Amino acid sequence: MRRFGAGTKVKLLSTVLLAALGGCGGGSGGGDSGGVVSVPAPAPTPTPVPTPTPSSTPTPAPTGATIQPLGTPRIIVSDGPTITNLKNQLSANAPAATRFKQSVDLQVANSNIYGMEAWHVALMGQVTGQANYCTYAVAKTDAYVASEEALIAANKTPVVAGDSYLEVGGYVGNLAMVYDWCRGSMTAAQRTRWKDFGNQAVWNVWNPAQAKWGGRTVPWSGWSVDNPSNNYYYSFLKATMLLGLATYGENDMAGGWLTQFRTTKIENQLLPVFNADLTGGGSREGTGYGVAMRDLFQLYDWWERSTGENLAGRTPHTLASLPWMVHAIVPTLDRITPTGDHARDSKALLFDYHRDYLQKLATLYPDERISGVVKTLLGQSSVKEMSQHFMRYSDYLYGLVAITPRPLTELSTAYWGSGTGSFSMRTDWTTSAAYANFICGPYTESHAHQDRGSFVLFKGNWLAYDANIDSHSGLSQDQKYHNTARFETSGGTAIGQAFNASCAMAALANTANWAYALADLTPMYKSGVTKSEREFVFVKPATFVVYDRARTTDANARRIFTMNFPKAPTIAGNLTSLVIGASRFDMLRIVPATGTPTTTLWKSANATDFATSTAARVDLAEAGAGGSSEFLHVIGLDGAVAQAVAANAAGQTGTAITLADGRVVTLRFNQNSRGGTIEIKSAGGAVLESRALPTGVEAPPIYAN
């Protein structure tokens, strides 16, 4: 796997093409912060692109896929209900249709709207039947192809190959859709040039060592051509599928591209990986780069509308990704849990891409209860409609108009995605609820972080969080940026979590009164650490108890309890407090009984990435003691905890917590083995619950009833 350093900025697949396809776009604002990439000017005399070597003989389309006759638009608009719905929306002046047409018309009028693509214009041509849309789309796309041909003729590498072919799905996909929807507006020579260019680009993707441009061999790394869990992969699939569909019948290689997409990659590679690795939905790249899966879900949808074959239902991952994303959204419905790299927006604000992700999934499952919940959630969220012109197509195609809304309370208040290791929990579905996300799972993707065993807390605002939220890059991956129990050698070198290792969730439960997770992090360390276990208890409505067992080979190694905050908290004795707006965080240290936490301002420790940030890290470190430490902390949000004191027992470390409502919760954790006990008494002293903490994983159901 290719790894990126903490300061490396890598574009997210699903961000807009900054040099918008076919020459559209190129403005500023709203997209990836990496800057605008200019499309080269077209050459006066286009130079044909050589046919890929080795050349292919005609290959039939995969069985199960119905391809419409040549000359008939095939990509999605061949589906009768789809084109009828789009036309009906436009004739009824439905808001989504009107807004999309406004954006398209502005683009055609040479407004050069940021991120607008030629296929958006071509789609409006299909809906309205007006020739001017295809005239524009063909001219812009042909200018793009000519500009790439000019680079090839000059023995330069074309734009489509940039960043390991990251944007090939956008460039070739756009070409293919305009080819399909505007075929009648093209000349035979244009079709040949576009087809040849697309063939070469897609052939190069799947044959990285032999990749060619013109007479030159231009090999590339082949990054993620065989990794269905990586965002690049969906771009490769998009180019392959759409080029095959658009050109089938007049491109000898088209059938091969369809087979490559449907059989070689989806059937034989993606489905086995997803079914084995991604139980519970979502992406191991996190909630930043993982949102690129929206492009995969679109391919599922477009393949079914174009060929009649359902791919989404071939893996439970697709449907499971709905609750995975819903539970990643904080109670105020304006932010998302920041797991993994967040390069577009380090603050992890809810954005058009998250709306798009959920809309596409809900459209694939219109009769599922959770799709109705999604409709309600989006209507109450900070992104009630697409904010960017280039995303308005999604509200038009995936507006959820026919789905019956359902209340958020139909869902459970917790969700466990074992494939990603994400355990999300909240008090309830009100905007004032306390929320936590706890991570324990595989660490296998380059955009993931060393955050196994970490948690974030939210109530009205982020209180304990991932420091990347206040960074410039959103790419700081080390443990110290996350709320973990971490380790350093006696010389001060971090003992990092190992790539391709996995945290084991040994126990998990969600009940009416509390939620619980027991994470075995020991496998995350290849040396130096003999035990790292974290037990995390959410006592509802807003109290959290965190217990760590930490042991090192070297007694003088440092075992460090680390927390990150939006600003430096106040520390007085064993109490750490923070106030953000109307929200309050109070953390009481129970074990160790003595110790001096240190506060580090991130702008001092990492001036490049946190130059203007107020973010702070608090560390409580221990060394010696035979290489063994325990950490026990009680956290109350908005005054939830009235008092917390030690309440040990033989072989157990514990705390008795008096809650603001008068209940007393006693939690004890076994010192030398996993687990412990929980007891809850009413304000009057009656025992409401007394039991051992769970010893196995009891995944919460999707629905509350």
XYZ file of C-alpha atoms in Angstrom:
705
model
C 0.000 0.000 0.000
C 1.254 3.476 -0.782
C 1.520 5.657 2.288
C 1.248 9.412 2.470
C 3.054 11.495 5.047
C 1.182 13.680 7.476
C 1.734 16.799 5.420
C 0.919 15.352 2.002
C -2.183 16.683 0.283
C -3.877 14.146 -1.980
C -7.046 15.026 -3.819
C -10.238 13.207 -2.935
C -11.647 11.322 -5.891
C -15.112 12.768 -5.562
C -14.119 16.393 -5.394
C -14.926 18.359 -8.507
C -12.555 18.269 -11.426
C -10.843 21.570 -10.969
C -10.158 21.709 -14.643
C -13.770 20.859 -15.341
C -14.281 18.226 -17.982
C -14.673 19.368 -21.515
C -13.423 22.822 -20.631
C -16.310 23.767 -18.332
C -15.567 25.316 -14.969
C -12.214 26.504 -13.772
C -13.537 29.130 -11.352
C -12.792 29.268 -7.648
C -14.507 28.274 -4.441
C -16.342 25.260 -3.145
C -14.057 22.460 -4.246
C -10.817 20.813 -3.227
C -8.423 23.309 -1.710
C -5.564 22.045 -3.828
C -5.985 24.788 -6.428
C -7.233 25.055 -9.994
C -5.629 22.949 -12.696
C -5.797 24.580 -16.103
C -6.857 22.595 -19.161
C -4.292 23.030 -21.953
C -5.439 24.961 -25.013
C -6.606 22.729 -27.877
C -4.234 22.094 -30.768
C -5.142 23.618 -34.139
C -4.883 20.211 -35.808
C -5.788 17.274 -33.559
C -3.424 14.338 -33.695
C -5.105 10.914 -33.544
C -4.315 8.768 -30.518
C -2.883 5.335 -31.410
C -5.001 2.295 -30.674
C -3.862 0.652 -27.419
C -1.310 -2.108 -27.757
C -1.968 -4.978 -27.684
C -5.169 -4.344 -29.619
C -8.361 -6.172 -28.785
C -10.779 -8.161 -30.890
C -14.481 -7.441 -30.362
C -15.721 -8.862 -27.060
C -19.402 -9.409 -26.253
C -21.016 -7.640 -23.316
C -21.294 -9.583 -20.044
C -24.302 -11.861 -19.675
C -27.096 -10.341 -17.610
C -26.577 -6.880 -19.057
C -28.962 -5.601 -21.716
C -27.305 -3.029 -23.971
C -29.591 -0.770 -25.980
C -29.087 -0.589 -29.793
C -26.324 1.583 -31.177
C -27.560 5.126 -31.759
C -29.997 4.937 -28.853
C -28.824 6.679 -25.690
C -27.894 3.966 -23.227
C -26.590 5.536 -20.045
C -29.510 5.924 -17.558
C -31.865 7.772 -19.942
C -32.604 4.472 -21.689
C -34.568 3.697 -18.510
C -38.134 4.854 -19.190
C -39.069 5.824 -15.613
C -35.867 7.841 -15.273
C -36.278 10.011 -18.354
C -40.022 10.409 -17.708
C -39.351 11.542 -14.146
C -36.733 14.052 -15.258
C -39.047 15.494 -17.892
C -41.981 15.659 -15.481
C -39.903 17.469 -12.863
C -38.824 20.053 -15.400
C -42.290 20.626 -16.813
C -43.684 21.001 -13.291
C -40.947 23.501 -12.403
C -39.837 21.312 -9.497
C -37.211 23.192 -7.492
C -34.438 20.625 -8.087
C -35.068 20.605 -11.841
C -35.276 24.385 -12.040
C -32.065 24.890 -10.100
C -30.178 22.355 -12.223
C -31.404 23.916 -15.472
C -30.432 27.370 -14.221
C -26.878 26.147 -13.632
C -26.705 24.482 -17.036
C -28.071 27.542 -18.812
C -25.577 29.798 -17.067
C -22.791 27.503 -18.195
C -24.003 27.457 -21.791
C -24.152 31.249 -21.638
C -20.391 31.138 -20.911
C -20.609 31.956 -17.223
C -17.862 29.371 -16.669
C -19.402 28.060 -13.459
C -16.983 26.280 -11.175
C -17.116 22.515 -11.570
C -19.914 22.323 -14.126
C -19.253 19.477 -16.534
C -20.189 18.930 -20.153
C -22.298 15.893 -19.283
C -24.547 18.100 -17.156
C -25.293 20.102 -20.285
C -25.746 16.965 -22.388
C -28.244 15.576 -19.886
C -30.359 18.704 -20.232
C -30.262 18.112 -23.974
C -31.747 14.647 -23.443
C -34.472 16.012 -21.171
C -35.484 18.977 -23.327
C -34.617 17.744 -26.815
C -33.016 21.106 -27.555
C -29.989 20.802 -29.853
C -28.058 23.735 -28.416
C -27.182 21.755 -25.301
C -25.490 18.989 -27.257
C -23.806 21.510 -29.533
C -22.204 23.053 -26.468
C -21.349 19.738 -24.753
C -19.743 18.265 -27.868
C -17.684 21.396 -28.559
C -16.366 21.558 -25.002
C -15.547 17.863 -24.823
C -13.912 17.909 -28.242
C -11.746 20.832 -27.118
C -10.662 18.782 -24.117
C -9.789 15.747 -26.267
C -7.887 17.976 -28.701
C -5.913 19.501 -25.847
C -4.887 16.040 -24.665
C -3.962 15.044 -28.238
C -1.745 18.100 -28.469
C 0.148 17.070 -25.360
C 0.554 13.531 -26.654
C 1.815 14.808 -30.027
C 4.386 16.910 -28.145
C 5.584 13.773 -26.305
C 4.063 15.030 -23.070
C 1.853 13.102 -20.685
C -1.808 14.133 -20.913
C -3.775 15.567 -18.010
C -5.891 12.421 -17.655
C -2.817 10.523 -16.418
C -2.137 12.968 -13.598
C -1.975 11.863 -9.981
C -1.905 8.155 -10.915
C -5.006 8.490 -13.119
C -7.084 9.692 -10.161
C -9.487 11.666 -12.357
C -9.750 9.240 -15.271
C -13.333 8.475 -14.241
C -14.240 12.128 -14.508
C -12.461 12.855 -17.760
C -13.278 9.657 -19.661
C -16.662 9.313 -17.978
C -17.639 12.794 -19.151
C -16.421 12.004 -22.659
C -18.463 8.798 -22.695
C -21.691 10.384 -21.468
C -21.517 13.197 -24.018
C -20.660 10.599 -26.703
C -23.739 8.586 -25.690
C -26.229 11.391 -25.213
C -25.054 13.613 -28.072
C -23.926 11.025 -30.612
C -26.122 12.600 -33.270
C -24.344 15.914 -32.834
C -20.911 14.422 -33.449
C -19.044 13.632 -36.636
C -17.682 10.166 -37.356
C -14.167 11.576 -37.047
C -14.914 12.957 -33.598
C -16.313 9.628 -32.432
C -13.180 7.871 -33.638
C -10.848 10.307 -31.876
C -12.794 10.264 -28.616
C -13.052 6.486 -28.689
C -9.347 6.037 -29.353
C -8.360 8.459 -26.616
C -10.708 6.818 -24.114
C -9.468 3.344 -25.038
C -5.866 4.372 -24.480
C -6.591 5.965 -21.110
C -8.578 2.999 -19.803
C -6.083 0.482 -21.203
C -3.295 2.359 -19.447
C -5.162 2.184 -16.142
C -5.348 -1.602 -16.178
C -1.907 -2.123 -17.748
C 0.291 0.255 -15.751
C 3.664 -1.264 -16.657
C 2.918 -1.109 -20.403
C 1.008 2.200 -20.433
C 1.572 4.183 -23.631
C 0.936 7.680 -24.917
C 1.710 8.197 -28.583
C 4.888 6.294 -29.366
C 6.132 6.427 -25.764
C 5.803 3.899 -23.014
C 4.771 5.842 -19.908
C 4.513 3.346 -17.050
C 2.926 4.351 -13.784
C 2.637 2.800 -10.325
C -0.693 1.018 -10.766
C -1.744 2.457 -7.396
C -4.939 0.750 -6.182
C -5.951 -0.908 -9.466
C -6.547 -4.014 -7.343
C -7.795 -2.371 -4.135
C -11.595 -1.985 -4.087
C -11.397 -0.241 -0.699
C -9.517 2.739 -2.139
C -11.139 5.838 -3.629
C -9.002 5.687 -6.817
C -10.593 2.355 -7.705
C -14.043 3.891 -8.202
C -12.635 6.366 -10.708
C -11.088 3.505 -12.666
C -14.407 1.632 -12.634
C -16.309 4.706 -13.778
C -14.142 5.284 -16.835
C -14.270 1.613 -17.780
C -18.013 1.144 -17.387
C -19.110 4.341 -19.096
C -16.731 4.043 -22.044
C -17.892 0.480 -22.609
C -21.567 1.406 -22.478
C -21.265 4.479 -24.692
C -19.172 2.955 -27.468
C -20.381 -0.647 -27.558
C -21.101 -1.673 -31.144
C -18.587 0.667 -32.765
C -15.583 0.056 -30.535
C -13.884 -3.327 -30.652
C -12.652 -2.819 -27.103
C -15.999 -1.834 -25.555
C -17.145 -5.356 -24.762
C -13.839 -5.974 -23.039
C -14.287 -2.857 -20.939
C -17.738 -4.015 -19.876
C -16.354 -7.420 -18.946
C -13.464 -5.789 -17.105
C -15.932 -3.696 -15.110
C -18.660 -6.257 -14.471
C -16.757 -9.530 -14.145
C -13.059 -8.961 -13.534
C -13.443 -6.095 -11.093
C -16.944 -6.124 -9.584
C -17.687 -9.856 -9.508
C -14.228 -11.292 -8.938
C -12.619 -8.558 -6.873
C -14.861 -5.935 -5.285
C -17.696 -8.172 -4.087
C -15.426 -10.712 -2.344
C -13.441 -7.935 -0.634
C -16.505 -5.998 0.493
C -18.291 -9.107 1.733
C -15.232 -10.224 3.699
C -13.874 -6.903 4.969
C -16.595 -4.257 5.115
C -19.321 -5.721 7.298
C -21.459 -2.865 8.553
C -20.858 -0.622 5.552
C -18.721 2.448 5.096
C -15.072 2.848 4.203
C -11.794 2.102 5.956
C -10.531 5.386 4.520
C -12.798 7.141 7.029
C -15.509 9.753 6.626
C -13.338 12.097 4.533
C -11.952 10.106 1.629
C -14.515 7.385 2.294
C -17.291 9.633 0.978
C -15.879 8.792 -2.474
C -17.964 5.631 -2.244
C -20.845 7.801 -3.403
C -19.323 7.409 -6.887
C -19.428 3.631 -6.540
C -23.070 3.766 -5.463
C -23.797 5.920 -8.511
C -22.190 3.284 -10.722
C -24.429 0.625 -9.185
C -27.440 2.809 -9.915
C -26.401 3.795 -13.422
C -25.536 0.220 -14.372
C -28.991 -0.939 -13.291
C -30.799 1.912 -15.075
C -28.687 1.318 -18.189
C -28.644 -2.501 -18.351
C -31.376 -3.702 -16.002
C -28.982 -5.610 -13.741
C -28.918 -4.899 -9.999
C -25.383 -4.762 -8.585
C -26.097 -2.924 -5.328
C -27.850 -5.931 -3.836
C -24.920 -8.249 -4.522
C -23.253 -7.129 -1.288
C -24.824 -6.184 2.072
C -22.234 -3.413 2.274
C -24.392 -1.133 0.115
C -27.452 -1.048 2.358
C -25.326 -1.089 5.528
C -23.582 2.085 4.377
C -26.823 4.008 5.004
C -26.834 3.628 8.815
C -23.032 3.864 8.857
C -23.159 7.371 7.385
C -26.279 8.458 9.290
C -24.649 7.591 12.614
C -21.465 9.426 11.611
C -23.452 12.701 11.580
C -23.496 14.568 14.906
C -26.819 15.455 16.627
C -26.876 19.033 15.324
C -26.910 17.580 11.780
C -24.275 19.987 10.527
C -20.998 18.106 11.050
C -19.617 14.641 10.583
C -17.343 12.512 12.746
C -13.802 13.254 11.535
C -12.214 9.850 10.956
C -9.257 9.505 8.606
C -7.867 12.224 6.341
C -10.108 15.223 5.640
C -8.332 17.119 2.864
C -11.230 19.052 1.334
C -12.487 20.453 4.618
C -10.541 19.664 7.779
C -13.444 20.789 9.974
C -15.597 17.893 8.704
C -18.628 20.073 8.070
C -21.623 18.396 6.491
C -21.360 19.096 2.773
C -22.986 18.326 -0.561
C -20.953 15.112 -0.843
C -22.557 13.666 2.288
C -26.001 14.620 1.025
C -25.157 13.020 -2.316
C -23.874 9.850 -0.611
C -27.108 9.417 1.333
C -29.423 10.363 -1.541
C -27.864 7.823 -3.885
C -28.123 5.052 -1.321
C -31.705 5.914 -0.390
C -32.629 5.908 -4.094
C -31.232 2.381 -4.372
C -33.435 1.318 -1.427
C -36.643 3.387 -1.669
C -38.711 0.913 0.373
C -36.334 0.616 3.330
C -37.390 2.367 6.533
C -33.990 4.000 6.873
C -34.413 5.699 3.492
C -37.398 7.533 4.950
C -35.263 8.494 7.939
C -32.592 9.811 5.573
C -35.156 11.994 3.841
C -36.125 13.516 7.194
C -32.524 13.917 8.311
C -31.492 15.724 5.142
C -34.515 17.997 5.396
C -33.477 19.005 8.919
C -29.743 19.187 8.210
C -27.520 22.131 7.388
C -27.465 20.940 3.746
C -31.143 20.946 2.797
C -30.219 21.249 -0.863
C -26.987 21.203 -2.809
C -24.953 24.332 -2.149
C -22.720 24.046 -5.219
C -23.794 24.388 -8.849
C -21.805 21.320 -9.879
C -23.712 19.170 -7.345
C -27.225 20.236 -8.331
C -27.534 17.247 -10.653
C -27.801 15.053 -7.545
C -30.939 16.761 -6.218
C -32.415 16.405 -9.724
C -31.576 12.722 -10.189
C -31.818 11.623 -6.561
C -34.342 13.952 -4.949
C -36.122 11.270 -2.850
C -39.478 12.816 -3.796
C -41.267 9.451 -3.872
C -39.883 8.277 -0.511
C -42.107 8.644 2.551
C -40.295 10.486 5.351
C -39.887 8.718 8.695
C -38.796 10.110 12.083
C -35.179 9.838 13.202
C -36.403 8.044 16.332
C -37.060 4.922 14.270
C -33.324 4.253 14.415
C -31.374 2.818 17.319
C -29.187 5.300 19.141
C -26.002 3.319 18.397
C -24.398 1.618 15.409
C -21.481 -0.791 15.076
C -19.670 -1.119 11.760
C -17.179 -3.900 12.399
C -15.502 -3.597 8.991
C -14.470 -0.008 9.693
C -14.311 -0.312 13.477
C -16.699 2.579 14.055
C -19.011 2.472 17.111
C -21.271 5.534 17.173
C -23.611 6.283 20.081
C -25.871 9.103 21.240
C -28.372 9.830 23.983
C -31.282 10.227 21.585
C -32.085 11.831 18.233
C -32.547 15.391 19.480
C -30.086 18.124 18.531
C -29.016 18.524 22.190
C -27.999 14.879 22.604
C -24.569 13.793 23.775
C -22.671 11.925 21.057
C -19.566 9.758 20.967
C -17.717 7.811 18.321
C -15.253 5.101 19.375
C -12.867 3.402 16.937
C -11.582 -0.165 17.093
C -10.968 -2.019 13.860
C -8.522 -2.659 11.013
C -5.925 -0.071 10.017
C -5.354 -0.910 6.348
C -5.807 2.209 4.223
C -3.391 5.062 3.566
C -5.963 7.728 4.412
C -6.771 6.129 7.778
C -5.105 7.319 10.992
C -3.373 5.797 13.990
C -6.560 6.316 15.966
C -7.586 2.818 17.015
C -8.970 3.054 20.549
C -9.690 6.769 20.198
C -12.979 8.545 20.823
C -14.570 11.933 20.194
C -17.280 13.648 22.241
C -19.877 16.144 21.046
C -22.725 17.962 22.762
C -23.735 21.159 21.040
C -20.075 21.539 20.044
C -16.986 19.392 19.743
C -15.598 19.051 23.259
C -13.080 16.204 23.055
C -12.116 15.791 19.439
C -9.708 14.870 16.664
C -7.208 17.753 16.484
C -7.334 17.587 12.678
C -10.549 19.587 12.855
C -8.472 22.681 13.623
C -5.548 21.835 11.363
C -4.888 23.280 7.924
C -4.356 19.969 6.147
C -6.679 17.548 7.913
C -4.006 14.910 7.349
C -2.192 14.506 10.681
C -2.281 10.774 11.290
C -0.198 10.127 14.426
C -1.778 8.975 17.692
C -1.057 12.215 19.518
C -3.662 14.018 17.396
C -6.346 11.653 18.708
C -7.758 10.769 22.121
C -5.790 7.620 22.834
C -3.630 5.858 25.387
C -0.288 5.957 23.596
C 3.311 4.956 24.187
C 6.817 6.363 23.838
C 10.172 4.721 24.400
C 12.316 5.936 27.277
C 14.126 7.995 24.654
C 10.928 9.788 23.662
C 10.272 8.002 20.357
C 6.613 7.254 19.639
C 5.646 3.581 19.529
C 3.147 3.917 16.705
C 0.223 1.735 15.750
C 1.221 -0.656 12.987
C -0.211 -0.486 9.483
C -2.123 -3.608 8.384
C -2.847 -4.399 12.029
C -6.254 -4.513 13.693
C -7.780 -3.506 16.992
C -10.095 -6.263 18.268
C -13.460 -5.235 19.689
C -13.723 -7.834 22.453
C -17.080 -6.684 23.831
C -19.767 -4.218 22.861
C -23.348 -3.408 23.850
C -25.951 -0.649 23.786
C -28.709 -0.655 26.417
C -31.344 1.835 27.520
C -29.089 3.166 30.287
C -25.569 2.717 28.961
C -23.355 1.694 26.054
C -20.087 -0.191 26.374
C -17.032 -1.035 24.291
C -13.938 -3.063 25.184
C -11.076 -2.649 22.742
C -7.983 -4.842 22.664
C -5.343 -2.651 21.066
C -2.389 -4.883 21.855
C -2.254 -6.313 18.282
C -1.719 -2.766 16.993
C 1.828 -2.740 18.355
C 4.580 -4.896 16.885
C 6.987 -4.385 19.777
C 7.407 -2.582 23.064
C 3.784 -2.905 24.219
C 2.561 -6.032 25.989
C -0.928 -4.803 26.794
C -3.130 -1.979 25.616
C -6.816 -2.324 26.454
C -9.433 0.377 26.686
C -12.903 0.055 28.194
C -15.326 2.826 27.286
C -18.689 3.279 29.018
C -21.343 5.809 28.033
C -23.734 6.292 30.960
C -26.741 8.047 29.505
C -27.549 10.855 29.165
C -24.085 12.499 29.146
C -21.430 10.708 31.232
C -18.429 8.784 29.928
C -16.001 6.532 31.776
C -12.673 5.583 30.195
C -10.448 2.878 31.673
C -7.050 1.883 30.230
C -4.689 -0.987 30.980
C -1.255 -0.142 29.574
C 1.883 -2.251 29.863
C 5.260 -1.899 28.192
C 8.279 -4.153 27.838
C 10.568 -1.400 29.050
C 9.542 -0.239 32.514
C 10.898 3.214 31.700
C 8.817 3.622 28.568
C 6.148 6.310 28.811
C 2.487 5.334 28.938
C 0.461 8.416 28.059
C -3.242 9.230 28.364
C -3.887 11.865 25.671
C -6.853 14.149 25.040
C -7.353 16.840 22.386
C -9.524 19.921 22.784
C -10.612 22.919 20.653
C -8.747 25.166 23.098
C -6.641 24.762 26.204
C -8.771 23.524 29.105
C -8.501 24.606 32.736
C -6.727 22.060 34.946
C -7.107 22.169 38.723
C -5.881 19.116 40.610
C -7.654 16.089 39.177
C -10.259 18.146 37.286
C -9.918 19.195 33.653
C -12.634 21.571 32.432
C -13.535 23.244 29.168
C -16.352 25.573 28.140
C -17.195 26.066 24.459
C -20.166 28.365 23.973
C -23.045 26.877 25.952
C -21.358 23.467 26.177
C -19.249 22.254 29.095
C -16.743 19.417 29.525
C -15.514 18.188 32.927
C -13.085 15.287 33.325
C -12.212 13.858 36.736
C -9.059 11.753 37.022
C -9.629 8.818 39.369
C -6.473 6.808 38.586
C -3.661 7.607 38.938
C -4.518 9.484 42.098
C -1.562 11.781 41.603
C 0.033 13.166 38.479
C 0.636 16.378 36.623
C -0.944 16.693 33.180
C 0.848 18.819 30.589
C -0.870 21.065 28.067
C 0.555 21.601 24.575
C -0.836 24.167 22.161
C -0.790 22.645 18.710
C 0.232 25.910 17.077
C 3.443 25.677 19.113
C 4.054 21.991 18.450
C 3.121 22.066 14.764
C 3.175 25.648 13.537
C 2.839 24.691 9.877
C -0.449 22.831 10.205
C -1.926 24.688 13.206
C -0.656 28.245 12.680
C -3.934 29.941 13.595
C -5.435 27.192 15.727
C -6.364 27.320 19.406
C -6.359 23.503 19.636
C -4.559 21.949 22.583
C -3.396 18.515 23.688
C -3.355 17.362 27.307
C -1.074 14.465 28.247
C -0.846 12.509 31.471
C 2.309 10.368 31.344
C 3.649 7.613 33.556
C 6.908 5.683 33.509
C 8.438 3.112 35.803
C 5.995 1.182 38.048
C 7.190 -2.065 36.521
C 6.049 -0.966 33.078
C 2.364 -1.125 34.023
C -0.203 1.683 34.253
C -3.904 2.140 34.763
C -5.838 5.232 33.729
C -9.411 5.810 34.906
C -11.277 8.997 34.006
C -14.890 10.124 34.424
C -16.223 12.709 31.965
C -19.432 14.667 32.352
C -20.920 16.919 29.684
C -23.024 19.948 30.598
C -22.925 19.205 34.318
C -24.009 15.555 34.039
C -21.678 14.487 36.873
C -22.147 15.851 40.395
C -19.339 13.819 41.940
C -16.983 10.956 41.131
C -14.741 9.183 43.624
C -12.647 6.041 43.721
C -14.550 2.842 44.582
C -12.045 0.017 44.329
C -12.577 -3.610 45.247
C -10.308 -6.642 45.455
C -8.564 -6.948 42.083
C -10.681 -4.136 40.648
C -10.230 -0.438 39.992
C -13.459 1.486 40.197
C -15.387 4.684 40.625
C -18.707 5.695 42.173
C -20.368 8.462 40.166
C -23.194 10.598 41.451
C -25.111 11.911 38.456
C -26.923 15.227 38.302
C -30.271 13.394 38.444
C -29.297 11.736 41.742
C -28.529 8.256 40.424
C -25.331 6.625 41.587
C -23.381 4.534 39.104
C -20.590 2.289 40.333
C -18.228 0.925 37.728
C -15.389 -1.456 38.532
C -12.860 -2.843 36.078
C -10.764 -5.954 36.553
C -7.114 -5.032 36.925
C -5.602 -8.189 35.418
C -8.339 -9.344 33.055
C -10.904 -7.768 30.808
C -14.305 -6.573 31.923
C -15.846 -5.660 35.228
C -19.198 -4.740 36.763
C -21.775 -1.960 36.625
C -24.340 -1.057 39.256
C -26.920 1.724 39.000
C -28.945 2.941 41.983
C -31.797 5.408 42.001
C -31.559 8.693 43.886
C -33.363 6.938 46.714
C -30.854 4.088 46.855
C -32.845 1.374 45.089
C -30.782 -0.918 42.858
C -31.961 -0.377 39.295
C -29.360 -2.557 37.642
C -26.421 -4.681 38.758
C -24.516 -6.937 36.398
C -21.217 -7.871 34.868
C -20.127 -5.860 31.873
C -20.672 -7.744 28.593
C -18.040 -10.235 27.501
C -19.039 -10.462 23.844
C -20.088 -8.237 20.982
C -23.818 -7.510 20.980
C -24.252 -5.344 17.886
C -27.167 -2.900 18.198
C -30.093 -3.423 15.819
C -30.693 -0.934 13.026
C -34.099 0.085 14.314
C -35.319 1.047 17.765
C -38.328 -1.284 17.519
